[in-house]
Short mmCIF file of C-alpha atoms in Angstrom, two decimals:
data_model
loop_
_atom_site.label_atom_id
_atom_site.label_comp_id
_atom_site.label_asym_id
_atom_site.label_seq_id
_atom_site.Cartn_x
_atom_site.Cartn_y
_atom_site.Cartn_z
CA MET G 68 0.00 0.00 0.00
CA ALA G 69 1.38 3.35 -1.07
CA THR G 70 1.38 5.99 1.62
CA ASP G 71 2.10 9.41 0.17
CA THR G 72 0.28 9.20 -3.14
CA ARG G 73 0.50 12.24 -5.37
CA VAL G 74 -2.79 13.15 -7.01
CA ILE G 75 -2.07 15.39 -9.99
CA LEU G 76 -4.67 17.14 -12.11
CA ILE G 77 -3.69 17.72 -15.74
CA CYS G 78 -5.71 20.61 -17.12
CA SER G 79 -5.54 23.44 -19.62
CA GLY G 80 -8.84 25.24 -20.08
CA LYS G 81 -8.56 25.24 -23.86
CA GLY G 82 -9.15 22.01 -25.74
CA GLY G 83 -6.64 20.31 -28.01
CA VAL G 84 -3.46 21.57 -26.37
CA GLY G 85 -2.29 18.09 -25.38
CA LYS G 86 -3.71 17.23 -21.94
CA THR G 87 -4.54 13.66 -22.83
CA THR G 88 -1.27 13.08 -24.69
CA LEU G 89 0.67 14.39 -21.72
CA THR G 90 -1.33 12.24 -19.30
CA ALA G 91 -0.70 9.09 -21.36
CA ASN G 92 3.01 9.72 -21.85
CA LEU G 93 3.60 10.87 -18.30
CA GLY G 94 1.77 7.77 -17.07
CA ILE G 95 3.99 5.49 -19.15
CA SER G 96 7.18 7.35 -18.14
CA LEU G 97 6.36 7.17 -14.44
CA ALA G 98 5.42 3.52 -14.72
CA ARG G 99 8.75 2.81 -16.44
CA GLN G 100 10.54 4.32 -13.45
CA GLY G 101 8.89 1.61 -11.38
CA LEU G 102 6.17 3.76 -9.86
CA THR G 103 2.66 2.37 -9.74
CA THR G 104 0.54 4.87 -11.61
CA ALA G 105 -3.18 5.20 -12.24
CA VAL G 106 -4.54 7.44 -14.97
CA LEU G 107 -8.11 8.52 -14.35
CA ASP G 108 -10.00 9.77 -17.39
CA ALA G 109 -12.28 12.48 -15.99
CA ASP G 110 -13.10 13.62 -19.51
CA PHE G 111 -15.55 10.76 -19.87
CA GLY G 112 -18.03 12.56 -22.10
CA LEU G 113 -15.46 12.58 -24.87
CA ARG G 114 -13.09 10.01 -23.51
CA ASN G 115 -10.03 9.15 -25.50
CA LEU G 116 -7.27 8.45 -23.02
CA ASP G 117 -8.07 4.78 -23.59
CA LEU G 118 -7.50 5.28 -27.34
CA LEU G 119 -4.10 6.85 -26.81
CA LEU G 120 -3.04 4.00 -24.54
CA GLY G 121 -4.47 1.41 -26.93
CA LEU G 122 -6.78 0.03 -24.24
CA GLU G 123 -10.14 0.89 -25.78
CA ASN G 124 -11.23 -2.70 -26.32
CA ARG G 125 -10.37 -3.78 -22.76
CA ILE G 126 -12.69 -1.47 -20.88
CA VAL G 127 -15.54 -3.31 -19.23
CA TYR G 128 -16.42 -1.28 -16.14
CA THR G 129 -15.92 2.33 -15.14
CA ALA G 130 -15.61 4.21 -11.85
CA GLN G 131 -19.37 4.61 -11.93
CA GLU G 132 -19.93 0.85 -11.51
CA VAL G 133 -17.30 0.74 -8.76
CA LEU G 134 -19.07 3.44 -6.75
CA GLU G 135 -22.44 1.79 -7.28
CA GLU G 136 -20.83 -1.43 -6.03
CA GLU G 137 -21.62 -3.34 -9.17
CA CYS G 138 -17.99 -4.38 -9.44
CA ARG G 139 -14.72 -4.25 -7.52
CA LEU G 140 -12.08 -1.59 -8.19
CA ASP G 141 -9.58 -4.13 -9.55
CA GLN G 142 -12.16 -5.30 -12.08
CA ALA G 143 -12.60 -1.78 -13.42
CA LEU G 144 -8.88 -0.95 -13.55
CA VAL G 145 -7.39 -1.72 -16.97
CA LYS G 146 -3.75 -2.73 -16.79
CA HIS G 147 -1.55 -1.58 -19.65
CA LYS G 148 -0.37 -4.34 -21.99
CA GLN G 149 3.37 -3.64 -21.75
CA GLU G 150 3.71 -1.50 -18.64
CA SER G 151 2.12 -3.44 -15.84
CA ASN G 152 2.70 -0.57 -13.40
CA LEU G 153 0.22 1.58 -15.31
CA SER G 154 -3.54 1.24 -14.95
CA LEU G 155 -6.35 3.15 -16.57
CA LEU G 156 -9.69 3.93 -14.97
CA PRO G 157 -12.38 5.66 -17.01
CA ALA G 158 -14.44 7.88 -14.69
CA GLY G 159 -17.74 7.14 -16.35
CA ASN G 160 -19.78 6.02 -19.25
CA PRO G 161 -20.04 8.47 -22.17
CA ARG G 162 -23.80 7.96 -22.17
CA MET G 163 -24.35 9.00 -18.53
CA LEU G 164 -22.99 12.50 -18.59
CA ASP G 165 -24.21 14.02 -15.35
CA TRP G 166 -23.78 11.30 -12.80
CA LEU G 167 -20.39 12.39 -11.47
CA LYS G 168 -20.33 14.74 -8.47
CA PRO G 169 -17.28 16.18 -6.70
CA ASP G 170 -17.88 13.76 -3.81
CA ASP G 171 -17.84 10.77 -6.14
CA MET G 172 -14.52 11.96 -7.48
CA LYS G 173 -13.10 12.19 -3.96
CA ARG G 174 -14.31 8.69 -3.11
CA ILE G 175 -12.82 7.12 -6.22
CA VAL G 176 -9.49 8.90 -5.78
CA ASP G 177 -9.36 7.79 -2.15
CA MET G 178 -9.71 4.18 -3.34
CA LEU G 179 -6.96 4.65 -5.93
CA LYS G 180 -4.67 6.23 -3.34
CA GLU G 181 -4.51 2.95 -1.46
CA GLN G 182 -2.83 1.16 -4.36
CA PHE G 183 -0.85 3.67 -6.38
CA ASN G 184 2.12 6.04 -6.06
CA TYR G 185 0.72 8.44 -8.63
CA VAL G 186 -2.84 9.26 -9.67
CA LEU G 187 -3.02 11.39 -12.82
CA ILE G 188 -6.40 12.95 -13.56
CA ASP G 189 -7.04 13.86 -17.20
CA CYS G 190 -9.30 16.88 -16.99
CA PRO G 191 -11.88 17.87 -19.62
CA ALA G 192 -11.53 21.17 -21.47
CA GLY G 193 -13.50 24.14 -20.20
CA VAL G 194 -14.06 25.55 -16.74
CA GLU G 195 -17.57 24.26 -16.13
CA ASP G 196 -18.86 21.32 -14.08
CA GLY G 197 -16.56 18.76 -15.69
CA PHE G 198 -13.53 20.75 -14.62
CA LYS G 199 -14.90 21.37 -11.14
CA ASN G 200 -15.57 17.66 -10.64
CA ALA G 201 -12.13 16.69 -11.88
CA MET G 202 -10.53 19.28 -9.61
CA ALA G 203 -12.35 18.14 -6.47
CA ALA G 204 -9.91 15.42 -5.47
CA ALA G 205 -6.64 16.87 -6.77
CA GLN G 206 -3.80 18.02 -4.54
CA GLU G 207 -1.55 19.51 -7.18
CA ALA G 208 -1.90 20.41 -10.81
CA ILE G 209 -0.05 20.60 -14.10
CA VAL G 210 -1.36 23.23 -16.50
CA VAL G 211 -0.69 22.46 -20.16
CA THR G 212 -0.59 25.30 -22.65
CA ASN G 213 0.61 26.07 -26.18
CA PRO G 214 2.63 29.11 -27.14
CA GLU G 215 -0.41 30.91 -28.54
CA VAL G 216 -2.51 33.73 -27.16
CA SER G 217 -5.81 31.91 -26.72
CA ALA G 218 -4.30 28.90 -24.96
CA VAL G 219 -2.35 31.16 -22.60
CA ARG G 220 -5.46 33.20 -21.78
CA ASP G 221 -7.46 30.07 -20.95
CA ALA G 222 -4.60 28.67 -18.89
CA ASP G 223 -4.53 31.91 -16.92
CA ARG G 224 -8.23 31.57 -16.15
CA VAL G 225 -7.75 27.99 -15.01
CA ILE G 226 -4.79 28.90 -12.80
CA GLY G 227 -6.97 31.53 -11.10
CA LEU G 228 -9.60 28.88 -10.37
CA LEU G 229 -6.98 26.43 -9.07
CA ASN G 230 -5.62 29.13 -6.75
CA THR G 231 -9.02 29.95 -5.29
CA ASN G 232 -9.48 26.24 -4.63
CA ALA G 233 -6.19 26.00 -2.80
CA ILE G 234 -4.57 23.50 -5.16
CA LYS G 235 -0.79 23.74 -4.78
CA PRO G 236 1.69 23.52 -6.36
CA VAL G 237 0.62 24.35 -9.89
CA GLN G 238 3.27 23.78 -12.54
CA LEU G 239 3.38 24.59 -16.22
CA VAL G 240 4.07 22.47 -19.30
CA LEU G 241 4.53 24.33 -22.57
CA ASN G 242 3.48 21.98 -25.34
CA ARG G 243 3.99 22.02 -29.12
CA VAL G 244 6.96 24.32 -29.10
CA ARG G 245 8.37 24.96 -32.58
CA PRO G 246 11.98 26.04 -32.03
CA LYS G 247 12.34 27.53 -35.50
CA MET G 248 9.28 29.75 -35.21
CA MET G 249 10.30 30.76 -31.72
CA ALA G 250 13.79 31.69 -32.90
CA ASN G 251 12.26 33.82 -35.66
CA GLN G 252 9.91 35.42 -33.10
CA GLU G 253 6.86 34.24 -35.03
CA MET G 254 5.51 32.53 -31.93
CA LEU G 255 5.13 33.55 -28.30
CA SER G 256 8.44 32.94 -26.57
CA ILE G 257 8.88 30.97 -23.37
CA ASP G 258 9.40 34.22 -21.49
CA ASP G 259 6.18 35.70 -22.92
CA VAL G 260 4.25 32.75 -21.55
CA THR G 261 5.90 32.46 -18.15
CA ASP G 262 5.69 36.26 -17.71
CA ILE G 263 1.93 36.18 -17.92
CA LEU G 264 1.26 32.91 -16.13
CA ALA G 265 3.89 33.39 -13.40
CA LEU G 266 4.29 29.66 -12.80
CA PRO G 267 7.34 27.41 -12.49
CA LEU G 268 8.00 25.66 -15.81
CA LEU G 269 7.97 21.89 -15.41
CA GLY G 270 8.95 21.32 -19.01
CA LEU G 271 8.77 22.06 -22.70
CA VAL G 272 7.52 19.61 -25.27
CA LEU G 273 8.73 20.08 -28.83
CA GLU G 274 6.34 19.83 -31.73
CA ASP G 275 6.74 16.36 -33.16
CA GLU G 276 4.90 14.68 -36.01
CA GLN G 277 5.45 11.32 -34.41
CA VAL G 278 2.93 12.29 -31.73
CA ILE G 279 0.17 12.03 -34.32
CA VAL G 280 1.40 8.66 -35.53
CA SER G 281 1.61 7.30 -31.99
CA THR G 282 -1.85 8.59 -31.13
CA ASN G 283 -3.38 6.84 -34.09
CA ARG G 284 -1.58 3.61 -33.25
CA GLY G 285 -2.54 3.71 -29.60
CA GLU G 286 1.07 3.42 -28.49
CA PRO G 287 2.31 6.41 -26.49
CA LEU G 288 5.65 7.75 -27.76
CA THR G 289 7.47 7.13 -24.50
CA LEU G 290 6.73 3.42 -24.79
CA ASN G 291 9.30 2.61 -27.45
CA SER G 292 10.47 5.43 -29.72
CA VAL G 293 13.60 6.69 -28.03
CA ASN G 294 14.63 8.99 -30.85
CA SER G 295 11.56 11.16 -30.90
CA PRO G 296 12.22 14.68 -29.55
CA ALA G 297 8.80 14.83 -27.88
CA ALA G 298 9.33 11.49 -26.14
CA LYS G 299 12.55 12.81 -24.60
CA CYS G 300 10.69 15.88 -23.36
CA TYR G 301 8.00 13.73 -21.75
CA LEU G 302 10.61 11.56 -20.04
CA ASN G 303 12.34 14.66 -18.71
CA ILE G 304 9.05 15.98 -17.33
CA ALA G 305 8.46 12.71 -15.52
CA LYS G 306 11.95 12.85 -14.03
CA ARG G 307 11.53 16.46 -12.93
CA LEU G 308 8.24 15.51 -11.33
CA GLN G 309 10.24 13.03 -9.28
CA GLY G 310 12.53 15.81 -8.12
CA GLU G 311 15.45 15.19 -10.46
CA ASP G 312 17.24 18.31 -11.60
CA ILE G 313 17.31 18.23 -15.39
CA PRO G 314 17.97 21.44 -17.31
CA LEU G 315 15.35 22.66 -19.76
CA ILE G 316 16.19 22.44 -23.44
CA ASP G 317 16.79 25.71 -25.19
CA PRO G 318 14.51 25.84 -28.24
CA VAL G 319 16.64 28.45 -29.99
CA GLU G 320 19.72 26.30 -29.73
CA GLU G 321 17.66 23.32 -30.74
CA SER G 322 16.74 24.98 -34.03
CA SER G 323 20.12 26.44 -34.95
CA GLY G 324 22.66 24.04 -33.49
CA PHE G 325 24.59 21.62 -35.63
CA GLY G 326 23.11 18.63 -33.84
CA ALA G 327 19.59 19.70 -34.70
CA LYS G 328 20.41 20.20 -38.36
CA PHE G 329 22.03 16.80 -38.50
CA ARG G 330 19.09 15.16 -36.78
CA ARG G 331 16.64 16.83 -39.16
CA LEU G 332 18.71 15.60 -42.05
CA MET G 333 18.61 12.07 -40.68
CA GLN G 334 14.87 12.20 -40.30
CA THR G 335 14.24 13.43 -43.83
CA LYS G 336 12.54 10.79 -45.90
CA ILE G 337 15.13 10.86 -48.72
CA PHE G 338 17.64 8.90 -46.66
CA MET J 1212 -40.33 34.02 7.38
CA ASN J 1213 -39.69 37.52 6.19
CA SER J 1214 -37.56 38.32 3.19
CA LYS J 1215 -35.46 41.19 4.48
CA PRO J 1216 -31.88 39.94 4.42
CA GLN J 1217 -30.26 39.09 7.76
CA LYS J 1218 -26.54 39.15 8.30
CA ILE J 1219 -24.40 36.32 9.68
CA ILE J 1220 -20.90 37.18 10.80
CA ILE J 1221 -18.01 34.75 10.53
CA ASN J 1222 -14.70 35.90 11.89
CA ALA J 1223 -11.30 34.55 12.63
CA ASP J 1224 -10.63 36.36 15.87
CA SER J 1225 -12.74 34.35 18.28
CA ASN J 1226 -12.28 30.72 19.21
CA GLN J 1227 -14.77 29.84 16.50
CA TYR J 1228 -11.86 29.54 14.07
CA GLN J 1229 -11.38 25.81 14.65
CA ASN J 1230 -14.96 24.93 14.16
CA TRP J 1231 -16.45 27.74 12.18
CA LYS J 1232 -18.71 25.46 10.16
CA LEU J 1233 -20.44 24.18 13.30
CA CYS J 1234 -20.71 27.72 14.53
CA VAL J 1235 -22.31 28.84 11.26
CA LYS J 1236 -24.73 25.94 11.45
CA SER J 1237 -25.93 27.02 14.85
CA LYS J 1238 -26.25 30.60 13.67
CA PHE J 1239 -28.45 29.48 10.79
CA LYS J 1240 -30.81 27.85 13.29
CA THR J 1241 -31.51 31.17 14.98
CA ILE J 1242 -32.05 33.04 11.74
CA LYS J 1243 -35.55 34.14 10.76
CA SER J 1244 -35.04 35.49 7.26
CA LYS J 1245 -34.76 33.46 4.09
CA ASN J 1246 -32.17 35.71 2.53
CA ILE J 1247 -28.80 35.73 4.19
CA GLU J 1248 -25.88 38.08 3.88
CA ILE J 1249 -22.57 36.65 5.03
CA ASP J 1250 -19.98 38.94 6.55
CA CYS J 1251 -16.68 37.07 6.58
CA GLU J 1252 -14.71 39.99 8.06
CA ASN J 1253 -11.02 39.17 7.73
CA PHE J 1254 -11.58 35.45 7.26
CA ASP J 1255 -9.99 33.80 4.19
CA LEU J 1256 -12.45 31.45 2.50
CA SER J 1257 -11.65 29.30 -0.53
CA CYS J 1258 -14.21 28.32 -3.16
CA SER J 1259 -14.73 24.95 -1.49
CA ASP J 1260 -15.37 26.64 1.88
CA ILE J 1261 -17.99 28.82 0.25
CA LEU J 1262 -19.57 25.81 -1.42
CA GLU J 1263 -19.85 24.21 2.04
CA LEU J 1264 -21.43 27.40 3.36
CA ILE J 1265 -23.98 27.25 0.56
CA ALA J 1266 -24.73 23.64 1.42
CA ILE J 1267 -25.29 24.62 5.06
CA ALA J 1268 -27.58 27.43 3.94
CA ASN J 1269 -29.55 25.06 1.74
CA GLU J 1270 -30.06 22.69 4.67
CA SER J 1271 -31.88 25.44 6.54
CA ASN J 1272 -33.75 26.54 3.40
CA CYS J 1273 -31.89 29.83 3.25
CA LYS J 1274 -30.37 31.59 0.31
CA ILE J 1275 -27.12 33.51 0.47
CA VAL J 1276 -27.58 36.77 -1.39
CA CYS J 1277 -24.35 38.56 -0.71
CA PHE J 1278 -20.85 38.29 0.76
CA TYR J 1279 -18.94 40.97 2.62
CA SER J 1280 -15.30 40.64 3.53
CA THR J 1281 -12.12 42.53 4.14
CA SER J 1282 -10.17 39.58 2.72
CA SER J 1283 -9.63 39.90 -1.03
CA LYS J 1284 -9.17 36.13 -1.20
CA THR J 1285 -12.70 35.55 0.04
CA ILE J 1286 -14.06 38.17 -2.36
CA VAL J 1287 -12.32 36.61 -5.36
CA SER J 1288 -13.64 33.15 -4.36
CA SER J 1289 -17.23 34.27 -3.87
CA GLN J 1290 -17.18 36.34 -7.03
CA SER J 1291 -15.86 33.46 -9.05
CA LEU J 1292 -18.87 31.46 -7.82
CA GLY J 1293 -21.14 34.21 -9.11
CA TYR J 1294 -22.17 35.80 -5.79
CA ARG J 1295 -22.60 39.50 -5.21
CA SER J 1296 -19.60 40.45 -3.12
CA HIS J 1297 -18.50 43.61 -1.39
CA PHE J 1298 -14.95 44.32 -0.52
CA ILE J 1299 -14.85 46.23 2.77
CA LEU J 1300 -12.04 48.42 3.93
CA GLU J 1301 -10.38 47.35 7.14
CA ASN J 1302 -11.32 49.47 10.21
CA ASP J 1303 -14.41 50.68 8.45
CA SER J 1304 -17.71 48.91 8.78
CA TYR J 1305 -19.99 48.56 5.81
CA ASN J 1306 -22.68 50.70 7.42
CA THR J 1307 -20.58 53.79 7.86
CA LEU J 1308 -19.32 53.33 4.32
CA LYS J 1309 -22.83 53.23 3.01
CA MET J 1310 -23.86 56.33 4.96
CA ASN J 1311 -20.91 58.35 3.76
CA ASN J 1312 -21.01 57.00 0.27
CA LYS J 1313 -21.43 60.40 -1.34
CA ASP J 1314 -18.53 62.14 0.29
CA LEU J 1315 -16.44 59.04 0.76
CA ASN J 1316 -12.89 59.93 1.52
CA ILE J 1317 -11.20 58.17 -1.36
CA SER J 1318 -7.71 58.51 0.00
CA LYS J 1319 -8.34 55.21 1.75
CA ALA J 1320 -6.82 52.38 -0.23
CA ASP J 1321 -7.68 48.74 -0.67
CA PHE J 1322 -4.67 46.59 -1.03
CA HIS J 1323 -4.38 43.42 -3.05
CA GLN J 1324 -1.27 41.32 -3.32
CA GLY J 1325 -0.83 38.80 -6.11
CA THR J 1326 -1.61 38.34 -9.78
CA ILE J 1327 -5.16 39.01 -10.91
CA ARG J 1328 -5.82 36.46 -13.60
CA SER J 1329 -8.09 36.22 -16.62
CA GLY J 1330 -11.78 36.11 -15.63
CA GLU J 1331 -11.16 37.49 -12.14
CA TYR J 1332 -12.67 40.74 -10.98
CA LEU J 1333 -11.77 43.10 -8.19
CA ASP J 1334 -13.87 46.06 -7.09
CA SER J 1335 -13.09 48.64 -4.45
CA PRO J 1336 -15.14 51.47 -2.96
CA GLY J 1337 -12.01 53.60 -2.51
CA ASP J 1338 -8.57 53.61 -4.08
CA LEU J 1339 -7.15 50.30 -5.20
CA LEU J 1340 -3.50 49.39 -4.80
CA ILE J 1341 -2.39 46.18 -6.46
CA LEU J 1342 0.98 44.60 -5.84
CA GLY J 1343 1.20 42.27 -8.82
CA ASP J 1344 0.10 41.99 -12.43
CA VAL J 1345 -3.38 42.42 -13.85
CA ASN J 1346 -3.47 39.86 -16.65
CA PRO J 1347 -5.36 40.12 -19.93
CA GLY J 1348 -9.04 39.23 -19.41
CA ALA J 1349 -9.11 40.45 -15.79
CA ILE J 1350 -11.06 43.54 -14.72
CA VAL J 1351 -10.15 45.82 -11.81
CA ARG J 1352 -12.46 48.62 -10.79
CA ALA J 1353 -12.32 51.30 -8.12
CA GLU J 1354 -14.35 54.34 -7.21
CA GLY J 1355 -11.08 56.18 -6.68
CA ASN J 1356 -7.66 55.80 -8.25
CA ILE J 1357 -6.03 52.56 -9.34
CA ILE J 1358 -2.34 52.06 -8.73
CA ILE J 1359 -0.68 48.91 -9.97
CA TRP J 1360 2.80 47.97 -8.83
CA GLY J 1361 3.20 45.64 -11.77
CA ARG J 1362 1.86 45.33 -15.29
CA LEU J 1363 -1.62 46.29 -16.34
CA LEU J 1364 -2.54 44.03 -19.26
CA GLY J 1365 -6.28 43.70 -18.64
CA ILE J 1366 -9.06 46.23 -18.15
CA ALA J 1367 -9.00 48.92 -15.48
CA HIS J 1368 -11.86 51.24 -14.56
CA ALA J 1369 -11.06 54.10 -12.21
CA GLY J 1370 -13.66 56.50 -10.86
CA SER J 1371 -16.35 53.90 -11.45
CA LYS J 1372 -19.02 56.05 -9.75
CA GLY J 1373 -18.24 59.05 -11.93
CA ASN J 1374 -15.12 60.63 -10.47
CA ALA J 1375 -13.52 62.08 -13.60
CA ARG J 1376 -10.38 63.09 -11.72
CA ALA J 1377 -9.46 59.49 -10.95
CA THR J 1378 -6.26 58.13 -12.47
CA ILE J 1379 -4.81 54.76 -13.39
CA SER J 1380 -1.11 54.24 -12.79
CA ALA J 1381 1.06 51.21 -13.47
CA LEU J 1382 4.69 50.29 -13.77
CA GLN J 1383 3.85 49.01 -17.23
CA LEU J 1384 0.66 50.28 -18.80
CA ARG J 1385 -0.35 47.94 -21.61
CA PRO J 1386 -4.08 47.54 -21.03
CA LEU J 1387 -6.70 46.09 -23.34
CA GLN J 1388 -8.96 48.92 -22.35
CA LEU J 1389 -8.93 51.87 -19.97
CA ARG J 1390 -12.04 53.38 -18.43
CA ILE J 1391 -12.17 56.48 -16.29
CA ALA J 1392 -15.60 57.59 -15.06
CA SER J 1393 -17.78 57.30 -18.20
CA LYS J 1394 -14.93 57.51 -20.73
CA VAL J 1395 -13.60 54.43 -22.48
CA ALA J 1396 -10.35 54.11 -24.42
CA ARG J 1397 -8.54 51.26 -26.08
CA GLY J 1398 -5.04 50.58 -24.88
CA PRO J 1399 -2.08 51.71 -26.96
CA LYS J 1400 -0.89 49.33 -29.67
CA GLU J 1401 2.85 49.78 -29.22
CA LYS J 1402 4.68 48.49 -26.18
CA PRO J 1403 5.68 51.19 -23.71
CA GLN J 1404 9.31 51.78 -22.86
CA LEU J 1405 10.47 49.51 -20.06
CA GLY J 1406 11.22 51.04 -16.70
CA LEU J 1407 8.94 54.04 -17.07
CA ALA J 1408 5.82 54.07 -14.95
CA GLU J 1409 2.86 55.67 -16.68
CA GLN J 1410 -0.41 57.22 -15.67
CA ALA J 1411 -3.74 57.58 -17.46
CA ARG J 1412 -6.13 60.44 -16.68
CA ILE J 1413 -8.81 62.49 -18.34
CA ASP J 1414 -7.62 65.63 -20.08
CA SER J 1415 -10.09 67.70 -22.12
CA GLU J 1416 -12.68 64.91 -22.39
CA LYS J 1417 -10.13 62.30 -23.51
CA ILE J 1418 -8.14 59.66 -21.70
CA ILE J 1419 -4.45 60.38 -22.12
CA ILE J 1420 -1.39 58.49 -20.95
CA SER J 1421 1.66 60.29 -19.72
CA GLN J 1422 4.78 59.48 -17.81
CA LEU J 1423 4.07 59.16 -14.11
CA GLU J 1424 5.46 62.01 -12.07
CA SER J 1425 3.72 61.75 -8.73
CA ILE J 1426 0.79 59.79 -7.41
#
């Protein structure tokens, strides 16, 4: 039985910035470090964390059945095929949208706390009931945002709500960073984002086409592709979450350095 | 039951601090009105505390109509839940404020420390001093002057009850919109020079921005 479980909410406000992808990859990375990890899909109206993890066809029960005592928790938990330390729990059935209440969320997280080192909650987009439910049981949060104005504005709103609900610490992940555009100042820079949001940066994730491929295959990047830039970023985030001191990558250097040019050359299809 | 609002006071000074929820529950039992105003004095309440308060009120079939507090944290929480909220100056009860509303001495300042984020809203019946940034999407409003020791990137409204001599000052003035009394202006397009505090005021029916000389 794990004692000091960390319950982390992964949220963004805006949709499509990469909450679910981060949850899946962070889950795999933590599990690979030998930590028992549960990912709880609180976005059950439009659930797709199971798709990303390639576990869609293994779901039988959800947290709803567990709370209604129709099944046991271990029946509802779906173990990952390759990473046995990782389990998925969908919070509910997409057809029963309004059953979940903040208290239900607390009860289910309390049950998960008894078995796992980490509980990652994948939060739905928006700041309405779905977000409030997902937030109810969280102790700390990771806010995901993209270097664009609308995503940063929504993240700011969400951070305000997290603060008024006494969720601490809140850390930031800047997703889909394009080093070249940042170097040419065509995109918000890291400083622009951290200036407004005033949060510690947990990590950057570089834009990577392989993310799309891995999503469609249902195999998170961190599972096997070691050479993907995004996968490295996810691994680093997981390590930093564990307290390891790993320096952030510098996107400008990444785009102009010799190593980057060489890597791009190697990845070009002609070779 | 009559409908005139009755006030319940919650404060941090007495020994009720440990068990304030129980204390509130017992206060609700003695209440005769359906509509309740909550005066939280200097007590910090988070959103979840306020949700619990609402649940307690619902148990006794009461409705909370309004929050008063001298804690800006409580005001931000109750406002974010959509409740009418009044920020009260310390050492100054709401009643005397209301009585003197017309010739309110606006040299009194409310003080807020911390970033005001998108969607948040802060209102003050006097001057407003903010130690932190006002982010885009946030609104700050004061009946007197607004002074921001930080960046103003959102919307600021000084002299909200019609004081045309009110000013808005910030270390970096890059607002979406400025309002003084009944005048509205869009913020400047170009970034201001760093390290120069600026002030906005009304000059010949227009809002102008100039370098800050004295507050």
